[in-house]
Coordinates of N, CA and C in Angstrom, one line a residue:
Chain A
M1 N -11.2 280.4 38.5 CA -11.0 279.1 38.4 C -12.4 279.2 38.9
H2 N -11.8 278.5 40.6 CA -13.0 277.6 41.0 C -14.4 278.5 41.0
H3 N -14.1 279.8 40.7 CA -15.5 281.2 41.1 C -17.0 281.0 39.9
L4 N -15.3 281.0 38.7 CA -15.4 281.4 37.2 C -17.0 280.4 37.2
L5 N -16.1 279.0 37.4 CA -16.9 277.8 37.4 C -18.2 278.1 37.8
A6 N -17.9 278.5 39.4 CA -18.8 278.4 40.5 C -20.3 279.1 39.2
R7 N -19.7 280.0 38.7 CA -20.7 280.9 38.4 C -21.1 280.0 36.3
F8 N -20.1 280.2 36.0 CA -21.2 278.7 34.6 C -22.1 278.0 35.3
W9 N -21.9 277.3 35.8 CA -22.6 275.9 36.4 C -24.6 277.2 37.3
E10 N -24.3 278.0 37.6 CA -25.3 279.0 38.0 C -26.2 279.1 36.5
D11 N -25.1 279.8 35.6 CA -26.1 280.1 34.8 C -26.8 279.2 33.6
A12 N -25.5 277.9 33.8 CA -26.6 276.6 33.6 C -27.4 275.9 34.0
A13 N -27.8 275.9 35.4 CA -28.7 275.6 35.9 C -30.1 276.4 36.2
R14 N -29.3 278.0 35.4 CA -30.8 278.9 34.9 C -31.7 278.5 33.5
I15 N -31.0 277.8 33.0 CA -31.4 277.3 32.1 C -31.6 276.4 31.7
D16 N -31.7 275.8 32.8 CA -32.0 273.6 33.0 C -30.9 273.1 32.7
C17 N -30.0 273.5 32.7 CA -28.5 272.7 31.6 C -27.0 272.4 32.3
L18 N -28.0 272.3 34.0 CA -27.1 271.8 34.7 C -25.9 270.3 34.5
P19 N -25.6 269.9 34.1 CA -24.7 269.1 34.2 C -25.0 267.6 35.4
S20 N -24.6 266.5 36.1 CA -24.8 265.4 37.0 C -23.5 266.3 37.8
E21 N -23.9 265.7 39.5 CA -22.2 266.8 39.9 C -21.9 265.7 39.5
T22 N -21.4 263.9 39.3 CA -20.1 263.8 38.9 C -20.2 264.1 37.5
W23 N -20.5 264.6 36.6 CA -19.6 265.5 35.3 C -19.5 266.0 36.4
R24 N -19.7 267.1 35.8 CA -19.0 268.6 37.1 C -17.1 268.2 37.8
H25 N -17.9 267.4 38.8 CA -16.4 267.2 39.0 C -15.4 266.2 38.4
L26 N -15.7 266.4 37.1 CA -14.7 265.3 36.4 C -13.9 266.5 35.8
F27 N -14.9 267.0 35.0 CA -15.0 268.6 34.6 C -13.9 269.7 34.9
T28 N -14.4 269.6 35.9 CA -13.4 271.0 37.1 C -12.5 270.0 37.8
T29 N -12.8 269.3 37.7 CA -10.7 268.2 37.8 C -10.0 268.0 36.7
A30 N -10.0 268.0 36.2 CA -9.6 268.2 34.3 C -9.3 269.3 34.4
L31 N -10.6 269.7 34.5 CA -9.7 271.3 34.0 C -8.7 272.4 35.0
A32 N -8.9 272.0 36.4 CA -8.1 272.7 37.0 C -6.5 272.0 36.8
E33 N -6.2 270.5 36.4 CA -5.2 270.4 35.4 C -4.7 270.9 34.5
V34 N -4.9 271.5 34.4 CA -4.6 271.8 32.2 C -4.0 273.5 33.2
V35 N -5.4 274.3 33.9 CA -4.5 275.0 34.7 C -3.4 275.6 35.2
A36 N -3.2 274.3 35.8 CA -1.8 274.3 36.7 C -0.9 273.7 35.9
N37 N -1.2 273.5 34.5 CA -0.1 273.0 33.8 C 0.1 274.3 33.2
G38 N -0.9 274.5 32.1 CA -0.2 276.2 31.9 C 0.3 277.6 33.1
L39 N -0.2 277.8 33.8 CA 1.0 278.5 35.1 C 2.3 277.7 35.4
R40 N 1.9 276.2 35.0 CA 3.7 276.0 36.1 C 4.1 275.9 34.3
H41 N 4.4 275.6 33.2 CA 5.0 275.6 32.1 C 4.8 277.1 31.1
A42 N 4.6 277.7 31.3 CA 4.2 278.5 30.3 C 5.0 280.0 30.6
Y43 N 5.3 280.1 32.0 CA 6.1 281.1 33.0 C 6.5 280.8 34.1
A44 N 8.1 281.5 33.8 CA 9.0 281.3 35.4 C 8.0 281.3 36.5
P45 N 8.8 279.8 37.5 CA 7.7 280.5 38.5 C 8.1 282.3 39.5
E46 N 8.8 283.2 38.6 CA 9.4 284.8 39.7 C 8.7 285.6 38.7
T47 N 8.3 285.1 37.7 CA 7.7 285.4 36.5 C 6.2 286.5 37.6
P48 N 6.2 287.5 37.3 CA 5.3 288.7 38.6 C 4.1 288.3 37.9
E49 N 3.2 288.5 36.9 CA 1.4 287.8 36.5 C 1.8 287.1 35.6
R50 N 1.6 286.5 35.3 CA 1.0 284.7 34.7 C -1.1 284.8 34.2
P51 N -0.8 286.2 33.3 CA -2.0 285.9 32.7 C -2.6 284.6 31.4
L52 N -3.6 283.8 32.4 CA -4.6 282.9 31.6 C -5.9 283.5 31.0
R53 N -5.8 283.6 30.4 CA -7.5 283.4 29.7 C -8.8 281.9 29.3
L54 N -9.0 282.2 30.5 CA -10.7 281.0 30.2 C -11.5 281.2 30.1
R55 N -11.8 280.2 28.6 CA -13.9 280.9 28.8 C -14.2 280.0 28.2
L56 N -15.4 279.5 28.8 CA -16.2 278.0 29.4 C -17.5 278.8 28.1
R57 N -17.8 277.4 27.3 CA -18.6 277.9 26.9 C -20.1 276.0 26.1
L58 N -21.0 276.8 26.7 CA -22.1 275.8 27.1 C -22.9 275.9 25.6
F59 N -22.6 274.3 24.8 CA -23.5 274.1 24.0 C -24.9 272.8 24.6
P60 N -25.9 272.2 23.5 CA -26.5 271.7 23.6 C -26.0 270.5 24.3
D61 N -24.6 270.1 23.0 CA -24.3 268.5 23.6 C -22.9 268.0 24.0
R62 N -22.5 269.7 24.8 CA -21.4 270.0 24.9 C -20.5 270.9 25.8
V63 N -19.9 271.2 26.2 CA -19.3 272.2 27.0 C -17.3 272.4 26.8
E64 N -16.7 273.4 26.3 CA -15.8 273.9 25.3 C -15.2 274.7 26.7
A65 N -14.1 274.5 27.1 CA -13.0 275.8 27.5 C -12.4 275.3 26.8
L66 N -12.0 277.1 26.6 CA -10.6 277.4 26.0 C -9.4 278.3 26.4
L67 N -8.1 277.9 26.8 CA -7.2 278.3 27.5 C -6.7 279.0 27.3
I68 N -5.7 280.6 27.3 CA -5.4 281.2 26.7 C -3.9 281.2 27.4
D69 N -2.9 281.4 27.4 CA -1.6 282.0 28.1 C -0.5 282.5 26.7
Q70 N 0.3 283.2 27.3 CA 1.1 284.3 26.3 C 2.3 283.7 27.0
G71 N 2.8 282.8 27.5 CA 4.1 282.3 27.6 C 4.6 281.2 27.1
E72 N 5.9 280.4 26.9 CA 6.2 279.7 26.7 C 5.4 278.8 26.0
P73 N 6.2 277.9 25.0 CA 5.6 277.2 24.0 C 6.0 276.0 25.0
Y74 N 4.7 275.0 25.2 CA 4.5 273.6 25.4 C 4.9 273.0 24.7
R75 N 6.1 272.4 25.2 CA 7.4 271.5 25.1 C 6.9 270.3 24.0
S76 N 6.6 269.4 25.2 CA 6.2 268.0 25.8 C 4.7 267.8 24.6
A77 N 5.4 266.6 23.8 CA 4.2 266.7 23.2 C 3.2 266.5 23.8
P78 N 1.6 266.1 24.2 CA 0.8 265.6 25.6 C 0.4 264.7 25.4
C79 N 1.0 263.6 26.3 CA 1.1 262.4 26.4 C 0.6 262.2 27.8
T80 N -0.1 260.9 27.8 CA -0.8 260.4 29.0 C 1.3 259.6 29.5
M81 N 0.6 259.5 31.0 CA 1.7 259.0 31.5 C 1.5 257.2 31.8
N82 N 2.4 256.9 32.4 CA 1.6 255.0 32.8 C 0.6 255.3 33.6
L83 N -0.4 255.3 34.2 CA -1.1 255.1 35.6 C -0.7 253.5 36.0
P84 N -0.6 254.2 37.8 CA -0.4 253.0 38.4 C -0.3 251.7 38.4
E85 N 0.0 250.8 38.4 CA -0.6 249.1 38.0 C -1.3 248.4 39.3
D86 N -1.6 247.5 39.6 CA -1.8 246.7 41.1 C -0.7 246.8 42.3
D87 N 0.9 246.4 41.0 CA 1.3 245.9 41.9 C 2.0 246.5 42.4
V88 N 2.4 247.8 41.9 CA 2.7 249.0 41.9 C 3.7 249.1 43.8
D89 N 4.9 249.4 44.0 CA 5.6 249.9 45.2 C 5.7 251.1 45.4
I90 N 4.7 251.3 46.9 CA 4.9 253.0 47.2 C 6.0 253.2 46.5
A91 N 7.4 252.8 47.3 CA 8.1 253.7 46.7 C 8.9 254.3 45.1
D92 N 8.4 253.6 44.5 CA 8.8 254.6 43.3 C 6.7 254.5 42.5
L93 N 6.7 255.2 43.8 CA 4.7 255.8 42.9 C 5.5 257.3 41.9
P94 N 4.7 257.8 41.8 CA 5.6 259.5 41.3 C 5.1 260.0 42.1
E95 N 4.9 261.2 43.1 CA 4.4 262.5 42.7 C 3.8 263.5 42.1
S96 N 4.5 263.8 41.1 CA 3.6 264.6 40.3 C 3.9 263.2 38.8
G97 N 3.1 264.7 37.7 CA 3.1 264.1 36.3 C 2.0 263.2 35.9
Y98 N 0.5 263.9 36.6 CA -0.8 263.4 36.8 C -1.8 263.9 35.9
G99 N -1.6 265.0 36.3 CA -2.4 266.6 35.5 C -2.8 265.9 34.1
L100 N -1.8 265.7 33.4 CA -2.8 265.1 31.8 C -3.4 264.5 31.6
S101 N -2.8 263.2 32.8 CA -3.8 262.2 32.2 C -4.8 262.0 32.9
I102 N -4.9 262.7 34.1 CA -5.7 263.7 34.0 C -7.0 263.7 33.8
A103 N -6.6 264.5 32.7 CA -7.1 265.5 32.3 C -8.1 264.9 30.9
Y104 N -7.0 263.3 29.7 CA -7.4 263.1 28.9 C -8.7 262.4 29.9
A105 N -8.3 261.1 30.7 CA -9.3 260.5 31.4 C -10.6 260.9 31.2
A106 N -10.7 262.0 31.8 CA -12.1 262.5 32.4 C -12.3 263.9 31.2
L107 N -11.5 263.9 30.3 CA -12.7 264.9 28.8 C -12.4 263.9 27.7
D108 N -13.7 264.3 26.3 CA -13.2 263.8 25.2 C -12.3 264.2 24.3
V109 N -12.0 266.0 24.7 CA -10.7 266.0 23.8 C -10.3 267.6 24.1
V110 N -9.2 267.3 23.9 CA -7.5 267.7 24.5 C -6.8 267.9 23.6
R111 N -6.7 269.0 23.0 CA -5.9 269.5 22.0 C -5.1 271.0 22.4
Y112 N -3.6 270.9 22.3 CA -2.9 271.9 22.3 C -2.6 272.8 21.0
H113 N -3.0 273.9 20.7 CA -2.1 274.4 20.0 C -1.5 275.5 20.3
R114 N -0.1 276.1 19.1 CA 0.3 277.5 19.4 C 0.6 278.2 18.0
T115 N -0.2 279.5 18.6 CA -0.7 280.5 17.7 C 0.5 280.9 17.1
R116 N 0.4 281.7 15.6 CA 1.6 282.2 14.6 C 2.4 283.6 15.7
G117 N 0.5 283.8 16.5 CA 0.7 285.4 17.1 C 1.4 285.4 19.0
G118 N 1.9 283.6 19.0 CA 2.7 283.2 20.2 C 1.9 282.9 21.7
Y119 N 0.5 282.9 20.9 CA -0.7 282.6 22.2 C -0.3 280.6 22.5
N120 N -0.6 280.5 23.7 CA -0.3 279.0 24.0 C -1.9 279.4 24.2
C121 N -2.7 277.6 23.3 CA -4.2 277.7 23.1 C -4.1 275.8 23.6
W122 N -4.9 276.1 23.9 CA -5.7 274.6 24.5 C -7.0 274.6 24.7
K123 N -7.0 273.4 24.0 CA -9.1 273.3 23.8 C -9.6 272.0 24.6
L124 N -10.5 272.2 26.1 CA -10.7 271.4 26.0 C -12.2 270.8 25.5
V125 N -13.2 269.2 25.4 CA -14.4 269.4 24.5 C -15.2 268.4 25.8
K126 N -16.2 268.6 27.0 CA -16.4 266.9 27.3 C -17.9 267.3 27.1
K127 N -18.2 266.3 26.4 CA -19.9 265.6 26.0 C -20.5 265.7 27.5
L128 N -21.4 266.5 27.0 CA -23.3 266.2 28.0 C -23.7 264.9 28.2
E129 N -23.6 264.4 28.7 CA -24.6 263.1 29.0 C -26.1 263.4 28.7
Q130 N -26.4 262.5 27.4 CA -27.8 262.4 26.7 C -28.9 262.7 28.3
K131 N -29.7 263.7 27.5 CA -30.7 262.7 29.0 C -32.0 262.3 29.0
Q132 N -32.6 262.2 29.5 CA -33.3 260.7 29.5 C -34.8 260.5 29.6
Chain B
M1 N 2.4 276.6 60.1 CA 1.9 275.0 59.4 C 0.6 275.0 58.9
I2 N 0.6 274.4 58.0 CA -1.1 274.8 57.3 C -1.8 274.1 57.5
L3 N -1.2 272.7 58.7 CA -2.3 271.6 58.9 C -2.5 272.2 60.5
Q4 N -2.9 271.4 60.5 CA -4.0 271.3 62.9 C -3.3 269.8 62.5
S5 N -2.4 269.8 63.7 CA -2.7 268.1 63.8 C -2.7 267.9 65.8
E6 N -3.7 266.5 66.1 CA -3.8 265.6 67.5 C -3.5 264.9 67.8
Q7 N -2.8 264.3 68.3 CA -2.3 262.9 68.7 C -3.5 262.6 69.6
G8 N -4.0 261.4 69.2 CA -5.0 260.6 70.4 C -4.4 259.7 71.2
D9 N -4.6 259.2 72.4 CA -4.0 257.9 73.1 C -3.2 257.4 72.2
D10 N -4.3 256.5 71.2 CA -3.7 255.0 70.5 C -2.4 255.8 70.5
G11 N -1.8 256.7 70.1 CA -0.5 257.7 68.8 C -0.9 257.7 67.4
V12 N -2.0 257.7 67.2 CA -2.7 257.5 65.6 C -2.8 259.5 65.7
T13 N -1.9 260.2 64.4 CA -2.5 261.2 64.4 C -3.5 261.4 63.1
I14 N -4.5 262.8 64.1 CA -5.8 263.4 63.3 C -4.5 264.7 62.1
V15 N -5.1 264.3 60.9 CA -3.8 265.7 60.8 C -5.5 266.6 59.5
R16 N -4.9 267.7 59.6 CA -6.2 268.6 59.7 C -6.4 269.6 58.5
M17 N -7.0 269.4 57.7 CA -6.9 271.5 57.4 C -7.8 272.0 56.4
E18 N -8.2 272.8 55.8 CA -9.2 273.2 55.2 C -9.0 274.5 54.1
G19 N -9.9 273.9 53.1 CA -9.3 274.6 52.6 C -9.4 273.9 50.2
R20 N -8.2 274.7 49.6 CA -8.1 273.9 48.9 C -6.6 273.0 48.9
L21 N -6.8 271.4 48.5 CA -5.8 271.0 49.1 C -4.8 270.6 47.5
D22 N -4.5 272.1 46.5 CA -4.0 272.2 45.5 C -2.5 272.8 45.3
L23 N -2.4 273.0 44.1 CA -1.1 274.1 43.4 C -0.7 274.5 44.6
L24 N -1.7 275.9 45.3 CA -1.2 276.9 46.2 C -0.5 276.1 47.2
T25 N -0.9 274.8 47.8 CA -0.8 274.6 49.1 C 0.0 273.6 49.1
A26 N -0.8 272.2 48.5 CA 0.4 271.0 48.6 C 2.0 271.6 48.6
A27 N 3.3 272.1 48.4 CA 4.1 272.4 49.4 C 3.6 272.7 50.4
D28 N 3.6 273.1 51.1 CA 2.9 273.6 52.4 C 2.8 272.2 52.9
V29 N 1.6 271.5 52.5 CA 0.8 270.1 53.1 C 3.0 269.0 53.3
K30 N 3.1 269.1 51.8 CA 3.9 268.4 51.8 C 4.8 268.2 52.9
R31 N 5.5 269.5 53.1 CA 6.8 269.4 54.3 C 5.9 269.2 55.4
D32 N 4.7 269.7 55.9 CA 3.7 269.5 57.2 C 3.9 267.9 57.5
L33 N 3.5 267.3 56.6 CA 3.7 266.1 56.5 C 4.8 265.3 57.3
A34 N 6.2 265.3 56.2 CA 7.2 265.5 56.7 C 7.7 265.8 58.1
D35 N 7.5 267.0 58.5 CA 7.8 267.4 59.7 C 7.5 266.5 60.8
L36 N 5.5 265.6 60.5 CA 4.9 265.5 61.3 C 6.1 263.7 61.8
V37 N 6.3 263.0 60.2 CA 6.6 262.1 60.6 C 8.1 261.9 61.4
A38 N 8.8 262.9 61.0 CA 10.3 263.0 61.0 C 10.3 263.5 62.7
D39 N 9.0 263.8 63.1 CA 8.3 263.9 64.1 C 8.1 262.3 65.5
G40 N 8.1 261.8 64.1 CA 7.8 260.5 65.7 C 6.4 260.1 65.2
R41 N 6.0 261.2 64.8 CA 4.0 260.5 64.3 C 3.8 260.0 62.8
R42 N 4.1 258.6 62.5 CA 4.3 257.6 61.9 C 3.1 256.7 61.2
R43 N 2.0 257.4 62.0 CA 0.8 256.0 61.8 C -0.3 258.0 61.8
L44 N -1.1 258.4 60.4 CA -1.6 259.0 60.8 C -3.2 259.1 59.4
I45 N -3.2 259.9 59.8 CA -5.1 259.9 59.3 C -5.5 261.3 58.7
F46 N -5.2 261.7 57.4 CA -5.7 262.9 57.3 C -7.4 263.0 56.5
D47 N -7.7 264.1 57.7 CA -8.7 263.9 57.4 C -9.2 265.3 56.9
L48 N -10.3 264.4 55.0 CA -10.6 265.2 54.5 C -11.9 266.2 54.3
E49 N -12.4 266.3 55.0 CA -13.5 267.0 55.3 C -13.7 268.5 55.3
R50 N -13.0 269.3 56.0 CA -13.0 270.3 55.5 C -12.2 270.6 53.9
V51 N -11.9 269.5 53.1 CA -10.6 270.5 52.4 C -12.2 270.1 52.0
S52 N -12.3 271.1 50.1 CA -13.3 270.8 49.6 C -12.6 270.9 48.2
F53 N -11.6 270.8 47.6 CA -11.5 270.5 46.2 C -10.0 270.0 46.9
V54 N -9.3 268.7 45.4 CA -7.8 268.2 45.5 C -7.2 267.9 44.0
D55 N -6.2 268.6 44.1 CA -5.9 268.4 42.2 C -4.7 268.0 42.5
S56 N -4.0 267.4 40.8 CA -3.3 266.4 41.3 C -1.3 266.5 42.3
S57 N -1.2 268.4 42.6 CA -0.4 269.0 43.5 C -0.3 267.8 44.6
G58 N -1.6 268.5 45.2 CA -2.6 267.8 46.5 C -2.2 266.7 46.3
L59 N -2.5 265.6 46.1 CA -2.0 264.3 45.7 C -0.5 263.8 46.3
G60 N -0.1 264.9 45.0 CA 1.6 264.1 44.9 C 2.2 264.8 47.2
A61 N 1.4 265.6 47.3 CA 1.8 266.0 48.6 C 1.5 264.5 49.5
L62 N 0.1 263.9 48.7 CA -0.2 262.7 50.1 C 0.7 261.5 49.3
I63 N 0.8 261.3 48.5 CA 1.8 260.4 48.4 C 3.4 260.2 49.3
S64 N 3.6 261.6 48.9 CA 5.0 261.8 49.6 C 4.4 261.6 51.1
G65 N 3.6 262.4 52.0 CA 3.8 261.7 53.2 C 3.8 260.1 53.5
L66 N 2.6 259.9 52.5 CA 2.5 257.9 52.2 C 4.1 257.4 52.4
K67 N 4.5 257.9 51.5 CA 6.2 256.9 51.3 C 6.4 257.8 52.7
A68 N 7.0 258.9 53.3 CA 7.6 258.3 54.5 C 6.7 258.8 55.6
A69 N 5.5 258.2 55.8 CA 4.8 257.4 57.2 C 5.5 256.1 57.2
R70 N 5.2 255.6 55.5 CA 5.9 253.9 55.1 C 7.0 253.2 55.9
Q71 N 7.4 254.7 55.2 CA 9.7 254.1 56.1 C 10.0 254.3 56.6
A72 N 8.4 254.8 57.6 CA 9.4 255.1 59.5 C 8.1 254.2 59.3
G73 N 7.9 253.2 58.7 CA 6.9 251.9 59.3 C 5.6 251.8 59.7
G74 N 4.9 253.6 60.0 CA 4.3 253.6 59.7 C 2.6 253.4 58.5
D75 N 2.1 255.0 58.6 CA 0.9 254.5 57.6 C 0.4 256.1 57.3
L76 N -0.3 256.7 56.1 CA -0.9 257.7 55.9 C -2.4 257.1 54.9
R77 N -3.3 257.2 56.3 CA -4.3 257.2 55.7 C -5.1 258.5 55.2
I78 N -6.4 258.8 54.3 CA -7.4 260.3 54.5 C -8.7 259.3 54.7
A79 N -9.2 260.3 55.1 CA -10.9 259.8 56.0 C -11.4 261.2 55.3
R80 N -12.5 260.5 54.9 CA -14.3 261.5 54.7 C -13.5 262.1 53.4
A81 N -12.8 261.8 52.3 CA -13.1 262.7 51.0 C -14.1 263.1 50.5
N82 N -14.4 264.4 49.9 CA -15.4 264.5 49.0 C -15.6 263.9 47.7
A83 N -16.7 263.9 47.4 CA -17.5 263.3 46.1 C -15.3 263.7 44.9
Q84 N -14.9 265.1 44.3 CA -14.5 265.6 44.2 C -13.3 264.3 43.9
M85 N -12.8 264.3 45.5 CA -11.5 263.3 45.7 C -11.1 262.2 45.4
H86 N -12.8 261.7 45.5 CA -13.1 259.8 44.7 C -13.0 260.2 43.9
T87 N -13.2 261.3 42.8 CA -12.9 261.2 41.3 C -12.0 261.7 40.7
L88 N -11.5 261.5 41.5 CA -9.8 262.6 41.3 C -8.8 261.0 41.6
L89 N -9.3 260.3 42.7 CA -8.7 258.8 43.0 C -8.9 257.7 41.5
K90 N -10.2 257.7 41.7 CA -10.8 257.1 40.1 C -9.8 257.2 38.6
L91 N -9.6 258.2 38.4 CA -9.0 259.2 37.8 C -7.2 258.4 37.3
T92 N -6.9 258.6 38.6 CA -5.3 258.0 38.7 C -5.2 256.7 38.7
A93 N -5.9 255.6 38.9 CA -6.1 254.6 39.6 C -5.0 254.3 40.7
L94 N -5.7 255.4 41.8 CA -4.4 255.7 42.8 C -5.6 255.3 44.0
E95 N -6.7 255.1 43.8 CA -7.6 254.5 45.0 C -7.0 253.4 46.0
R96 N -6.7 252.8 45.4 CA -5.8 250.4 45.4 C -4.4 251.6 46.8
V97 N -3.8 252.3 46.7 CA -3.2 253.2 47.5 C -3.3 253.5 48.6
L98 N -3.9 254.8 47.5 CA -4.4 255.6 48.6 C -6.4 255.3 49.3
R99 N -6.2 254.4 49.9 CA -7.9 254.1 50.2 C -8.4 254.7 51.1
P100 N -9.4 255.7 50.5 CA -10.1 256.6 50.8 C -11.6 256.0 52.7
Y101 N -11.0 256.1 53.0 CA -11.7 255.9 54.6 C -13.4 256.8 54.7
E102 N -14.8 256.1 54.5 CA -15.8 257.4 54.7 C -15.6 257.9 56.2
T103 N -15.5 257.0 57.4 CA -15.3 257.8 58.7 C -13.8 257.8 59.3
I104 N -13.7 258.4 60.5 CA -12.0 259.2 61.5 C -12.3 257.2 61.7
E105 N -13.5 256.0 62.3 CA -12.7 255.4 63.0 C -12.5 254.4 62.2
E106 N -13.3 253.6 61.1 CA -12.9 252.9 59.9 C -11.3 253.0 59.7
A107 N -11.0 254.5 59.6 CA -9.8 254.7 59.0 C -9.0 254.1 60.8
R108 N -8.7 254.3 61.4 CA -8.5 254.2 62.7 C -8.7 252.5 63.6
A109 N -9.5 252.4 62.9 CA -9.6 251.1 63.2 C -8.9 250.2 62.4
G110 N -8.5 250.3 61.5 CA -7.0 248.6 60.6 C -5.6 249.4 61.6
Y111 N -5.6 250.8 62.1 CA -4.1 250.7 63.2 C -3.9 250.2 63.8
T112 N -5.1 249.6 63.8 CA -4.2 248.8 65.7 C -3.6 247.5 65.1
S113 N -3.8 247.3 63.7 CA -2.8 245.9 63.2 C -1.6 246.4 63.6
I114 N -1.0 247.9 63.6 CA 0.4 249.0 63.3 C 0.5 248.6 65.0
A115 N 1.4 248.0 65.3 CA 1.6 248.8 66.8 C 2.1 249.8 67.1
A116 N 1.8 250.3 68.1 CA 2.2 252.3 68.3 C 3.8 251.1 69.6
D117 N 4.5 252.8 69.4 CA 5.9 252.6 69.8 C 5.8 251.8 70.9

């Protein structure tokens, strides 16, 4: 994923459409979470091959990522966990489960759908900043 | 061990790793941090200078280390995190819990208030 993204940003830079560094960090951080989520939930850990297809597309106003896997359907409805409050007790702090909250916080669209053909599809969209 | 560690004269242990702290490395990092604390190294500074990317699994490993260190009466601090890690901390609202220090020296300075063994 990191190599694919690096190439994608190189291409974007070539046509003078490279989003800001902060924008890219938000997008990459969110994308990594959805990819990890797919690998974790769609396939059993012992599965020798866990195919996951990732397509990135750059539009004049947004970047879209489409993630497709052939694993188990994603069961729990996509939801966000509550992020820690000010007075959180360290001992109660969760060590996992931040993934999709990160994606929702960083992206404009996070949509899951299971195709009739038995594929999991995640569509992610992040709008580009308007150029000054 | 995936982590390299080095204990200073003041008893503070600097922990380092190279590469990505993500779903592929998080379990090892969590185990190494637990081992260090079990070994009595309860004042830790995790130097992130050579960590290029952190995801939520990596963050989980750091939280786990923080909990272990605090339980032992110590602390785990992070230093020299890159911009991506700062983004991750903001997105998860965890920067208050896992405050990023700009330099090792800054992270170390606060430790004088925690007495050495």
